[in-house]
CSV table of C-alpha atoms and ligand atoms in Angstrom, one decimal:
chain,number,residue,atom,x,y,z
A,249,UNK,CA,86.2,-85.2,44.7
A,250,UNK,CA,86.6,-81.5,44.6
A,251,UNK,CA,84.3,-79.1,42.7
A,252,UNK,CA,81.2,-81.0,43.7
A,253,UNK,CA,77.8,-79.9,42.4
A,254,UNK,CA,76.2,-80.7,45.8
A,255,UNK,CA,78.4,-78.0,47.5
A,256,UNK,CA,78.2,-75.5,44.7
A,257,UNK,CA,76.2,-72.3,45.4
A,258,UNK,CA,73.0,-71.5,43.5
A,259,UNK,CA,71.0,-68.5,42.9
A,260,UNK,CA,67.2,-68.6,42.4
A,261,UNK,CA,65.7,-65.2,41.8
A,262,UNK,CA,67.2,-63.0,44.6
A,263,UNK,CA,68.1,-66.0,46.8
A,264,UNK,CA,71.6,-67.3,47.2
A,265,UNK,CA,72.0,-70.8,48.5
A,266,UNK,CA,75.4,-71.9,49.7
A,267,UNK,CA,74.8,-75.5,48.6
A,268,UNK,CA,72.1,-77.7,47.1
A,269,UNK,CA,71.2,-79.5,50.3
A,270,UNK,CA,67.6,-78.9,51.4
A,271,UNK,CA,65.9,-80.1,54.6
A,272,UNK,CA,62.4,-80.9,53.3
A,273,UNK,CA,59.3,-80.0,55.3
A,274,UNK,CA,58.8,-82.5,58.1
A,275,UNK,CA,55.9,-82.2,60.5
A,276,UNK,CA,56.9,-82.3,64.1
A,277,UNK,CA,53.3,-82.6,65.4
A,278,UNK,CA,54.5,-80.5,68.3
A,279,UNK,CA,52.8,-77.1,67.9
A,280,UNK,CA,50.5,-75.8,70.6
A,281,UNK,CA,47.3,-74.4,69.1
A,282,UNK,CA,49.2,-73.8,65.9
A,283,UNK,CA,52.1,-72.0,67.6
A,284,UNK,CA,55.7,-73.1,67.3
A,285,UNK,CA,57.4,-74.2,70.5
A,286,UNK,CA,61.0,-74.4,71.6
A,287,UNK,CA,61.0,-77.8,69.9
A,288,UNK,CA,60.6,-76.2,66.5
A,289,UNK,CA,63.5,-73.8,67.2
A,290,UNK,CA,65.7,-76.6,68.2
A,291,UNK,CA,64.7,-78.7,65.3
A,292,UNK,CA,65.1,-76.0,62.6
A,293,UNK,CA,68.2,-74.7,64.4
A,294,UNK,CA,70.1,-78.0,64.4
A,295,UNK,CA,69.5,-78.5,60.7
A,296,UNK,CA,70.6,-75.0,59.9
A,297,UNK,CA,73.7,-75.3,62.1
A,298,UNK,CA,74.4,-78.7,60.4
A,299,UNK,CA,75.2,-76.9,57.1
A,300,UNK,CA,72.1,-77.4,54.9
A,301,UNK,CA,71.7,-74.6,52.4
A,302,UNK,CA,67.9,-74.4,52.8
A,303,UNK,CA,65.7,-75.5,55.8
A,304,UNK,CA,62.0,-75.8,55.0
A,305,UNK,CA,59.7,-75.6,57.9
A,306,UNK,CA,57.0,-78.2,57.9
A,307,UNK,CA,53.6,-77.9,56.3
A,308,UNK,CA,52.1,-74.9,58.1
A,309,UNK,CA,48.3,-74.7,57.7
A,310,UNK,CA,46.6,-71.9,55.9
A,311,UNK,CA,43.4,-72.4,57.9
A,312,UNK,CA,42.3,-74.0,61.1
A,313,UNK,CA,40.3,-76.7,59.3
A,314,UNK,CA,43.4,-77.7,57.4
A,315,UNK,CA,45.3,-78.9,60.5
A,316,UNK,CA,46.2,-82.6,60.2
A,317,UNK,CA,46.8,-83.2,63.9
A,318,UNK,CA,46.5,-81.3,67.2
A,319,UNK,CA,50.2,-80.5,66.8
A,320,UNK,CA,50.2,-78.8,63.3
A,321,UNK,CA,51.7,-75.4,62.9
A,322,UNK,CA,49.4,-72.6,61.8
A,323,UNK,CA,49.6,-69.5,59.7
A,324,UNK,CA,46.0,-68.6,59.4
A,325,UNK,CA,46.2,-65.4,61.5
A,326,UNK,CA,48.7,-62.5,61.9
A,327,UNK,CA,49.3,-63.7,65.5
A,328,UNK,CA,51.5,-66.4,64.0
A,329,UNK,CA,53.9,-64.1,62.3
A,330,UNK,CA,56.0,-63.1,65.3
A,331,UNK,CA,56.5,-66.6,66.7
A,332,UNK,CA,57.4,-67.9,63.3
A,333,UNK,CA,59.9,-65.1,62.8
A,334,UNK,CA,61.8,-66.5,65.7
A,335,UNK,CA,62.6,-69.6,63.7
A,336,UNK,CA,63.5,-67.5,60.7
A,337,UNK,CA,66.0,-65.4,62.6
A,338,UNK,CA,67.6,-68.4,64.1
A,339,UNK,CA,68.0,-70.2,60.8
A,340,UNK,CA,69.5,-67.1,59.2
A,341,UNK,CA,71.9,-66.7,62.1
A,342,UNK,CA,73.3,-70.1,61.2
A,343,UNK,CA,74.0,-68.9,57.7
A,344,UNK,CA,71.2,-71.0,56.2
A,345,UNK,CA,68.0,-70.0,54.4
A,346,UNK,CA,64.6,-70.3,56.0
A,347,UNK,CA,61.8,-71.7,53.8
A,348,UNK,CA,58.3,-72.7,54.7
A,349,UNK,CA,55.7,-75.1,53.3
A,350,UNK,CA,52.1,-74.0,53.3
A,351,UNK,CA,49.5,-76.7,53.5
A,352,UNK,CA,46.0,-77.8,54.1
A,353,UNK,CA,45.2,-81.4,55.0
A,354,UNK,CA,41.8,-81.5,53.4
A,355,UNK,CA,39.9,-84.8,54.0
A,356,UNK,CA,42.9,-86.1,56.0
A,357,UNK,CA,42.5,-83.4,58.6
A,358,UNK,CA,41.8,-84.1,62.3
A,359,UNK,CA,44.0,-87.2,62.6
A,360,UNK,CA,46.1,-88.7,65.3
A,361,UNK,CA,49.8,-88.2,65.4
A,362,UNK,CA,51.6,-91.0,63.5
A,363,UNK,CA,53.1,-92.4,66.7
A,364,UNK,CA,49.7,-92.4,68.4
A,365,UNK,CA,48.3,-94.7,65.7
A,366,UNK,CA,47.7,-92.4,62.7
A,367,UNK,CA,44.2,-92.4,61.2
A,368,UNK,CA,41.2,-90.2,62.2
A,369,UNK,CA,41.2,-88.8,65.7
A,370,UNK,CA,38.4,-89.9,68.1
A,371,UNK,CA,36.2,-87.1,69.4
A,372,UNK,CA,37.7,-85.7,72.6
A,373,UNK,CA,36.6,-82.9,74.9
A,374,UNK,CA,40.2,-81.7,74.9
A,375,UNK,CA,39.6,-80.2,71.5
A,376,UNK,CA,37.4,-77.1,72.2
A,377,UNK,CA,36.7,-76.4,68.5
A,378,UNK,CA,35.9,-79.9,67.3
A,379,UNK,CA,33.1,-79.0,65.0
A,380,UNK,CA,34.9,-76.1,63.3
A,381,UNK,CA,37.7,-78.6,62.6
A,382,UNK,CA,35.5,-80.7,60.3
A,383,UNK,CA,37.5,-82.1,57.4
A,384,UNK,CA,36.7,-80.5,54.1
A,385,UNK,CA,37.5,-81.6,50.5
A,386,UNK,CA,36.5,-81.0,46.9
A,387,UNK,CA,33.9,-83.7,47.2
A,388,UNK,CA,32.3,-85.7,50.0
A,389,UNK,CA,34.4,-88.8,49.4
A,390,UNK,CA,36.4,-90.4,52.2
A,391,UNK,CA,40.1,-91.0,51.8
A,392,UNK,CA,39.5,-94.7,52.6
A,393,UNK,CA,37.1,-96.8,54.7
A,394,UNK,CA,38.8,-95.9,57.9
A,395,UNK,CA,38.5,-92.1,57.3
A,396,UNK,CA,35.3,-90.0,57.8
A,397,UNK,CA,33.4,-88.6,54.8
A,398,UNK,CA,34.6,-85.0,54.5
A,399,UNK,CA,32.2,-82.1,53.8
A,400,UNK,CA,32.4,-80.9,50.2
A,401,UNK,CA,33.5,-77.3,50.0
A,402,UNK,CA,31.0,-74.9,48.6
A,403,UNK,CA,32.1,-72.9,45.6
A,404,UNK,CA,32.4,-69.7,47.7
A,405,UNK,CA,34.5,-71.5,50.2
A,406,UNK,CA,36.9,-72.6,47.5
A,407,UNK,CA,37.3,-68.9,46.5
A,408,UNK,CA,37.9,-68.0,50.2
A,409,UNK,CA,40.5,-70.7,50.5
A,410,UNK,CA,42.4,-69.4,47.5
A,411,UNK,CA,42.6,-66.0,49.4
A,412,UNK,CA,43.6,-67.8,52.6
A,413,UNK,CA,46.7,-69.2,50.8
A,414,UNK,CA,47.5,-65.7,49.6
A,415,UNK,CA,47.2,-64.2,53.1
A,416,UNK,CA,49.3,-67.1,54.4
A,417,UNK,CA,52.0,-66.2,51.9
A,418,UNK,CA,51.9,-62.6,53.0
A,419,UNK,CA,52.4,-63.7,56.6
A,420,UNK,CA,55.3,-66.0,55.6
A,421,UNK,CA,56.9,-63.0,53.9
A,422,UNK,CA,56.4,-60.8,56.9
A,423,UNK,CA,57.8,-63.4,59.2
A,424,UNK,CA,61.0,-63.3,57.0
A,425,UNK,CA,60.9,-66.6,55.2
A,426,UNK,CA,62.9,-66.5,51.9
A,427,UNK,CA,61.5,-69.5,50.1
A,428,UNK,CA,57.9,-70.7,50.1
A,429,UNK,CA,56.6,-74.1,49.0
A,430,UNK,CA,53.0,-75.0,48.3
A,431,UNK,CA,52.1,-78.4,49.4
A,432,UNK,CA,50.3,-79.9,46.4
A,433,UNK,CA,51.1,-83.5,47.2
A,434,UNK,CA,50.5,-86.5,49.4
A,435,UNK,CA,46.7,-86.7,49.1
A,436,UNK,CA,46.0,-83.4,51.0
A,437,UNK,CA,43.6,-80.7,49.9
A,438,UNK,CA,45.5,-79.4,46.8
A,439,UNK,CA,46.2,-82.9,45.5
A,440,UNK,CA,42.5,-83.8,46.3
A,441,UNK,CA,41.5,-81.2,43.8
A,442,UNK,CA,43.9,-82.6,41.1
A,443,UNK,CA,42.8,-86.2,41.5
A,444,UNK,CA,39.7,-87.6,39.8
A,445,UNK,CA,39.3,-90.0,42.6
A,446,UNK,CA,38.7,-87.3,45.2
A,447,UNK,CA,37.4,-84.5,43.0
A,448,UNK,CA,34.0,-85.1,41.4
A,449,UNK,CA,32.8,-81.5,41.4
A,450,UNK,CA,30.6,-80.3,38.7
A,451,UNK,CA,31.6,-76.6,38.9
A,452,UNK,CA,34.6,-75.1,37.3
A,453,UNK,CA,37.0,-76.6,40.0
A,454,UNK,CA,36.2,-80.2,38.8
A,455,UNK,CA,35.5,-82.3,35.8
A,456,UNK,CA,38.2,-82.0,33.1
A,457,UNK,CA,41.9,-82.1,33.9
A,458,UNK,CA,41.8,-78.3,33.3
A,459,UNK,CA,39.0,-77.9,35.9
A,460,UNK,CA,40.8,-80.0,38.5
A,461,UNK,CA,44.0,-78.0,38.0
A,462,UNK,CA,42.1,-74.7,38.5
A,463,UNK,CA,42.5,-74.7,42.3
A,464,UNK,CA,46.2,-75.1,42.4
A,465,UNK,CA,46.7,-72.5,39.6
A,466,UNK,CA,44.6,-70.0,41.5
A,467,UNK,CA,46.4,-70.7,44.7
A,468,UNK,CA,49.8,-70.2,43.0
A,469,UNK,CA,48.5,-66.9,41.5
A,470,UNK,CA,47.2,-65.7,44.9
A,471,UNK,CA,50.5,-66.7,46.6
A,472,UNK,CA,52.6,-65.0,44.0
A,473,UNK,CA,50.5,-61.9,44.4
A,474,UNK,CA,51.6,-61.7,48.1
A,475,UNK,CA,55.0,-63.2,47.8
A,476,UNK,CA,57.7,-60.8,46.5
A,477,UNK,CA,59.2,-61.2,43.1
A,478,UNK,CA,62.7,-61.7,44.5
A,479,UNK,CA,61.7,-64.7,46.6
A,480,UNK,CA,61.5,-68.2,45.1
A,481,UNK,CA,58.3,-70.2,45.0
A,482,UNK,CA,58.3,-74.0,44.9
A,483,UNK,CA,55.4,-76.5,44.5
A,484,UNK,CA,55.5,-80.0,45.9
A,485,UNK,CA,53.6,-82.5,43.7
A,486,UNK,CA,52.9,-86.2,43.9
A,487,UNK,CA,54.3,-86.5,40.4
A,488,UNK,CA,52.9,-90.1,40.4
A,489,UNK,CA,50.0,-90.9,42.6
A,490,UNK,CA,49.2,-94.4,41.5
A,491,UNK,CA,45.6,-93.4,41.0
A,492,UNK,CA,45.4,-91.7,37.7
A,493,UNK,CA,47.7,-88.8,38.1
A,494,UNK,CA,51.2,-89.3,36.7
A,495,UNK,CA,54.3,-87.7,35.3
A,496,UNK,CA,52.7,-86.5,32.1
A,497,UNK,CA,50.0,-84.5,34.0
A,498,UNK,CA,52.6,-83.3,36.4
A,499,UNK,CA,54.8,-81.9,33.7
A,500,UNK,CA,51.9,-80.3,32.0
A,501,UNK,CA,50.9,-78.6,35.3
A,502,UNK,CA,54.5,-77.7,36.0
A,503,UNK,CA,54.7,-75.8,32.7
A,504,UNK,CA,51.5,-73.8,33.6
A,505,UNK,CA,52.8,-73.1,37.1
A,506,UNK,CA,56.1,-71.9,35.7
A,507,UNK,CA,54.3,-69.3,33.7
A,508,UNK,CA,52.6,-68.2,36.9
A,509,UNK,CA,55.9,-67.6,38.6
A,510,UNK,CA,56.7,-71.0,40.2
A,511,UNK,CA,60.4,-71.6,40.2
A,512,UNK,CA,60.8,-75.3,41.0
A,513,UNK,CA,58.8,-78.5,41.5
A,514,UNK,CA,59.6,-80.6,44.5
A,515,UNK,CA,59.0,-84.1,43.2
A,516,UNK,CA,57.3,-86.5,45.6
A,517,UNK,CA,54.7,-89.2,45.1
A,518,UNK,CA,51.7,-91.0,46.5
A,519,UNK,CA,49.3,-90.2,49.3
A,520,UNK,CA,45.9,-90.1,47.5
A,521,UNK,CA,45.5,-93.8,48.4
A,522,UNK,CA,46.7,-95.8,51.3
A,523,UNK,CA,48.7,-98.0,49.0
A,524,UNK,CA,51.0,-95.2,47.8
A,525,UNK,CA,54.7,-95.6,47.7
A,526,UNK,CA,55.5,-92.6,49.8
A,527,UNK,CA,57.1,-93.8,53.0
A,528,UNK,CA,55.6,-97.1,52.2
A,529,UNK,CA,55.9,-99.7,49.5
A,530,UNK,CA,58.2,-100.0,46.5
A,531,UNK,CA,60.9,-98.3,48.3
A,532,UNK,CA,64.5,-98.3,47.1
A,533,UNK,CA,67.3,-95.7,47.0
A,534,UNK,CA,66.3,-92.6,45.0
A,535,UNK,CA,62.9,-94.1,44.2
A,536,UNK,CA,61.4,-90.8,43.3
A,537,UNK,CA,64.3,-89.4,41.3
A,538,UNK,CA,63.0,-90.6,37.9
A,539,UNK,CA,59.9,-88.5,38.6
A,540,UNK,CA,62.1,-85.4,39.2
A,541,UNK,CA,64.1,-86.2,36.0
A,542,UNK,CA,60.9,-86.5,34.0
A,543,UNK,CA,59.4,-83.2,35.2
A,544,UNK,CA,62.8,-81.4,34.8
A,545,UNK,CA,63.1,-82.6,31.2
A,546,UNK,CA,59.5,-82.3,30.1
A,547,UNK,CA,58.5,-79.1,31.8
A,548,UNK,CA,61.9,-77.3,31.6
A,549,UNK,CA,61.7,-76.3,35.2
A,550,UNK,CA,64.0,-76.7,38.2
A,551,UNK,CA,63.3,-79.7,40.3
A,552,UNK,CA,64.1,-80.9,43.8
A,553,UNK,CA,64.6,-84.7,44.2
A,554,UNK,CA,63.5,-86.3,47.5
A,555,UNK,CA,63.0,-89.8,48.8
A,556,UNK,CA,65.7,-92.2,50.2
A,557,UNK,CA,68.6,-90.1,49.2
A,558,UNK,CA,70.9,-91.1,52.0
A,559,UNK,CA,74.5,-90.8,50.8
A,560,UNK,CA,76.6,-87.8,49.7
A,561,UNK,CA,77.8,-89.6,46.5
A,562,UNK,CA,74.3,-90.6,45.7
A,563,UNK,CA,73.1,-87.0,45.9
A,564,UNK,CA,76.1,-85.8,43.9
A,565,UNK,CA,75.4,-88.4,41.1
A,566,UNK,CA,71.7,-87.2,40.9
A,567,UNK,CA,72.9,-83.7,40.2
A,568,UNK,CA,75.6,-84.8,37.8
A,569,UNK,CA,73.1,-86.8,35.9
A,570,UNK,CA,70.9,-83.7,35.7
A,571,UNK,CA,68.0,-85.5,37.3
A,572,UNK,CA,67.5,-82.6,39.7
A,573,UNK,CA,68.8,-79.2,40.7
A,574,UNK,CA,68.4,-79.6,44.5
A,575,UNK,CA,68.5,-82.5,46.8
A,576,UNK,CA,66.2,-82.9,49.8
A,577,UNK,CA,67.4,-85.2,52.6
A,578,UNK,CA,64.6,-86.0,55.0
A,579,UNK,CA,64.8,-88.9,57.4
A,580,UNK,CA,68.6,-89.3,57.0
A,581,UNK,CA,69.0,-85.7,58.3
A,582,UNK,CA,66.9,-86.7,61.3
A,583,UNK,CA,69.4,-89.4,61.8
A,584,UNK,CA,72.3,-87.0,61.3
A,585,UNK,CA,71.6,-83.3,61.4
A,586,UNK,CA,75.2,-82.8,60.5
A,587,UNK,CA,74.7,-84.7,57.2
A,588,UNK,CA,76.1,-81.9,55.1
A,589,UNK,CA,79.4,-81.9,57.0
A,590,UNK,CA,79.5,-85.7,56.7
A,591,UNK,CA,78.8,-85.6,53.0
A,592,UNK,CA,81.4,-82.9,52.5
A,593,UNK,CA,84.0,-85.0,54.2
A,594,UNK,CA,83.1,-88.1,52.2
A,595,UNK,CA,83.1,-86.2,48.9
A,596,UNK,CA,86.5,-84.7,49.7
A,597,UNK,CA,85.2,-81.1,49.6
A,598,UNK,CA,87.8,-78.5,50.5
A,599,UNK,CA,87.2,-77.1,54.0
A,600,UNK,CA,84.3,-79.4,54.9
A,601,UNK,CA,83.7,-77.5,58.1
A,602,UNK,CA,83.5,-74.1,56.5
A,603,UNK,CA,79.8,-74.7,55.9
A,604,UNK,CA,78.9,-74.7,59.6
A,605,UNK,CA,78.9,-72.2,62.4
A,606,UNK,CA,82.3,-71.4,64.0
A,607,UNK,CA,81.1,-72.6,67.4
A,608,UNK,CA,82.0,-76.0,66.2
A,609,UNK,CA,83.2,-75.5,62.6
A,610,UNK,CA,86.3,-73.8,63.9
A,611,UNK,CA,87.3,-76.6,66.3
A,612,UNK,CA,86.6,-79.3,63.8
A,613,UNK,CA,88.6,-77.4,61.2
A,614,UNK,CA,91.7,-77.0,63.5
A,615,UNK,CA,91.4,-80.7,64.4
A,616,UNK,CA,91.2,-81.6,60.7
A,617,UNK,CA,94.4,-79.6,60.0
A,618,UNK,CA,96.2,-82.1,62.2
A,619,UNK,CA,94.6,-84.9,60.2
A,620,UNK,CA,92.1,-86.2,62.7
A,621,UNK,CA,88.5,-87.1,62.0
A,622,UNK,CA,88.8,-86.7,58.3
A,623,UNK,CA,89.1,-90.3,57.3
A,624,UNK,CA,87.4,-93.4,58.7
A,625,UNK,CA,89.2,-95.6,61.2
A,626,UNK,CA,92.8,-94.6,61.3
A,627,UNK,CA,92.6,-94.5,65.1
A,628,UNK,CA,93.9,-98.0,65.6
A,629,UNK,CA,97.3,-97.0,64.4
A,630,UNK,CA,97.4,-94.1,66.8
A,631,UNK,CA,98.5,-92.0,63.9
A,632,UNK,CA,97.0,-89.1,62.1
A,633,UNK,CA,97.0,-88.5,58.4
A,634,UNK,CA,98.3,-84.9,58.3
A,635,UNK,CA,97.5,-82.4,55.7
A,636,UNK,CA,94.3,-84.0,54.4
A,637,UNK,CA,92.1,-81.0,54.9
A,638,UNK,CA,93.0,-77.3,54.8
B,826,FMN,C1,58.5,-87.0,60.2
B,826,FMN,C2,58.1,-86.6,58.8
B,826,FMN,C3,57.2,-85.6,58.6
B,826,FMN,C4,56.9,-85.2,57.3
B,826,FMN,N1,56.2,-84.1,57.1
B,826,FMN,C5,56.0,-83.6,55.8
B,826,FMN,C6,55.4,-82.3,55.6
B,826,FMN,O1,55.2,-81.5,56.5
B,826,FMN,N2,55.3,-81.9,54.3
B,826,FMN,C7,55.6,-82.7,53.2
B,826,FMN,O2,55.4,-82.4,52.1
B,826,FMN,N3,56.2,-83.9,53.5
B,826,FMN,C8,56.5,-84.3,54.7
B,826,FMN,N4,57.2,-85.5,54.9
B,826,FMN,C9,57.8,-86.2,53.8
B,826,FMN,C10,59.3,-85.7,53.6
B,826,FMN,O3,59.4,-84.3,53.3
B,826,FMN,C11,60.0,-86.5,52.5
B,826,FMN,O4,59.4,-86.2,51.3
B,826,FMN,C12,60.0,-88.0,52.8
B,826,FMN,O5,60.4,-88.2,54.2
B,826,FMN,C13,60.9,-88.8,51.9
B,826,FMN,O6,62.3,-88.3,52.0
B,826,FMN,P1,63.3,-89.1,52.8
B,826,FMN,O7,63.4,-90.5,52.3
B,826,FMN,O8,64.6,-88.4,52.6
B,826,FMN,O9,62.9,-89.1,54.3
B,826,FMN,C14,57.5,-85.9,56.2
B,826,FMN,C15,58.3,-87.0,56.5
B,826,FMN,C16,58.6,-87.4,57.7
B,826,FMN,C17,59.6,-88.5,58.0
């Protein structure tokens, strides 16, 4: 297949993407007091070198209280700008685009790392600011029985938080990121404001749907105010949360956000209850793609599809069917950071190794000219298949 959509370039505002493949934000739980480590450089670097058009750094917290685990990345102070810029530079050097997701864990803050058992963290002397790290939320309602009851944010604190998102966007810009995503999904703070289940406020940030949307809209405005016009802004939503918030509300919100300068909705699901499909039940290939299609159609906004998109032809079909504009490949790119190269080969894209840095792209390209490594399992014949790839 030549002339794929997956490998066609795209322009969003002033940003040029070389293809439609996005590495979505994925927590590494490996920061030290909010600072990135060599792990983050290696992690972002390998995806960038693997040929993805856009690499989005994990949910990076806009305030200390918003950290999900001891290993969350932070951006609540200017001291984070320089260390984050190291990731930015490295991603750019690999001819990819660095993005960042800004987040706040809300009532799901102060948790264990998933591989240490998930759920709330038990009090430990190792954390020297335990009390400052108290989980906060729109209302004093626990996520589930096993989670602590969060402290309800005072009205003034909500206003301060809006500003904290704006300041975080400024820092992300100063660090050199070129795309920014607001984390409005997965049962974290922004989503907690949207959901009736977690938001029972009686001030202007609660009550009606309009009231519950106020926080995310103000956050988007504050971020846009500090994020230059030429840089794209995405919002990740749980388009369906299985608890009262669904595609209709998401499309309505997306239309409002678009008018505030949001360029694309990253369409995820779940997280406000423990029974949500995200990374859990009801999983099948492309399970969230219909949500992306719905928002794209009903809100007339670009969307990114994510969730069990594993194969190149699967990704290509989603684009051809106009169900999304961008494709995020999460766990599969953990399995194979060179997924874009692999997809290019399988889709028959001309010059599949042109997408990656010459340190290995050059050698793979010259090998391919001799016909090796471009088709599965011809090695038994001891023969090559010359001329497949130019
Ligand atoms: C290790 C890991 C960390 C994740 N961290 C984040 C995150 O920081 N922000 C976010 O919005 N989603 C996060 N997710 C969800 C992914 O971005 C993605 O939506 C999800 O894995 C589904 O896509 P996939 O089936 O391609 O993996 C994480 C997923 C994984 C596996």
